[in-house]
CSV table of C-alpha atoms in Angstrom, one decimal:
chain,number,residue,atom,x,y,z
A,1,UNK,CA,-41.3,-103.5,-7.7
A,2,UNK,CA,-41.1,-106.6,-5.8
A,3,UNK,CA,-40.5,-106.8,-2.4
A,4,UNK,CA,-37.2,-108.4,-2.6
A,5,UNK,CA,-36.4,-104.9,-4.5
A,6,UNK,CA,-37.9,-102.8,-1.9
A,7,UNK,CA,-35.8,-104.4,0.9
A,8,UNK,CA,-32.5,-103.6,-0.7
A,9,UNK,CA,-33.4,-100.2,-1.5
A,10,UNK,CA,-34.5,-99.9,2.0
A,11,UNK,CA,-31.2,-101.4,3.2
A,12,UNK,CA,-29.0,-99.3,0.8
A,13,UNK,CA,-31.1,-95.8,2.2
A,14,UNK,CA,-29.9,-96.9,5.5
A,15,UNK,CA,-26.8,-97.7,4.8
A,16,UNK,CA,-25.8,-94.4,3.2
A,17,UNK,CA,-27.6,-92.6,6.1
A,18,UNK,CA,-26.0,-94.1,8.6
A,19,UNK,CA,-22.4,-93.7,6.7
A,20,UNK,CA,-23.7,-89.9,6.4
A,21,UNK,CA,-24.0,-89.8,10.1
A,22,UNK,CA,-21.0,-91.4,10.9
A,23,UNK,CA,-18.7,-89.0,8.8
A,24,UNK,CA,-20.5,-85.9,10.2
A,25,UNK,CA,-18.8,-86.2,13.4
A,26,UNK,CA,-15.1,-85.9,12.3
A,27,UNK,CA,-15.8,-83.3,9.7
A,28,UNK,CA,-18.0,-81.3,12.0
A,29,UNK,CA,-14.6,-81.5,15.0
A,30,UNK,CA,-12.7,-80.5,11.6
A,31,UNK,CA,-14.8,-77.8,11.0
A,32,UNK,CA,-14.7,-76.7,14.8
A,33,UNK,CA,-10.7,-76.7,14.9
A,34,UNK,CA,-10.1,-75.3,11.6
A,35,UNK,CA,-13.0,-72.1,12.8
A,36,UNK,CA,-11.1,-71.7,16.1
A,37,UNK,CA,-7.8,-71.6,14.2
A,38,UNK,CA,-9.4,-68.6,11.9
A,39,UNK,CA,-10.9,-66.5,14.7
A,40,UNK,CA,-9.7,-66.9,17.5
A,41,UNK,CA,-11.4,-64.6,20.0
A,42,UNK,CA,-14.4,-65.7,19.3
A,43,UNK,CA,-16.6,-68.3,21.7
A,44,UNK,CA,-17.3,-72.3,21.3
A,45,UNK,CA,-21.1,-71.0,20.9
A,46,UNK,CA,-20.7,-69.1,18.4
A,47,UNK,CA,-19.2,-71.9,16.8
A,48,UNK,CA,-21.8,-74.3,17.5
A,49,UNK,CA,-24.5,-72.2,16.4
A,50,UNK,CA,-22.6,-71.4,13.1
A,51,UNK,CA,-21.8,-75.5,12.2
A,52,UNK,CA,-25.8,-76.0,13.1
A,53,UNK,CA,-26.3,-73.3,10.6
A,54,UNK,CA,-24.2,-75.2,8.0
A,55,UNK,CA,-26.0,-78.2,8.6
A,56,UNK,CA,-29.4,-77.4,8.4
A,57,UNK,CA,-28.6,-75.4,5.2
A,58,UNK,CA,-26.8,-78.0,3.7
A,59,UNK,CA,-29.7,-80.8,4.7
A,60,UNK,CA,-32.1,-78.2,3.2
A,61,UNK,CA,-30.0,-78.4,-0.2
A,62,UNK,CA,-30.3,-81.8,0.0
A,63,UNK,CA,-33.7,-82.0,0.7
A,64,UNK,CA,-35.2,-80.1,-1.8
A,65,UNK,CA,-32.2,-81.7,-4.8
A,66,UNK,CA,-34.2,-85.2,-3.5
A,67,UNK,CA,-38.0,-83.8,-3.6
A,68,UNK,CA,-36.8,-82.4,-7.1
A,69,UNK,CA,-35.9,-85.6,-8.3
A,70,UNK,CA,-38.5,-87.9,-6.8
């Protein structure tokens, strides 16, 4: 590859992480209304801990689809 192709791959990576990013934080106050709307007795910790979970499970999906493929 030449370096001309490594910069645009480099500039498309970080242009789909930082879109990734960005989106996160609506879905994630989504995600947070739409849990406090199911149970409703239940803490803003317990929340939080349980969207973390969802994260780092779903980043550890997409982790391991990516070291698959590369």
């Amino acid at each position: 590859m030449s370096d001309s192709s490594h910069r645009l791959k480099a500039v498309q990576m970080l242009m789909l992480a930082t879109a990734g990013w960005g989106i996160s934080f609506p879905v994630v106050k989504a995600l947070a209304l739409t849990q406090e709307s199911l149970v409703p007795g239940e803490g803003s910790l317990f929340f939080a801990s349980l969207n973390v979970a969802y994260r780092f499970g779903l980043a550890a999906i997409c982790v391991f689809i990516f070291a698959r493929i590369a």
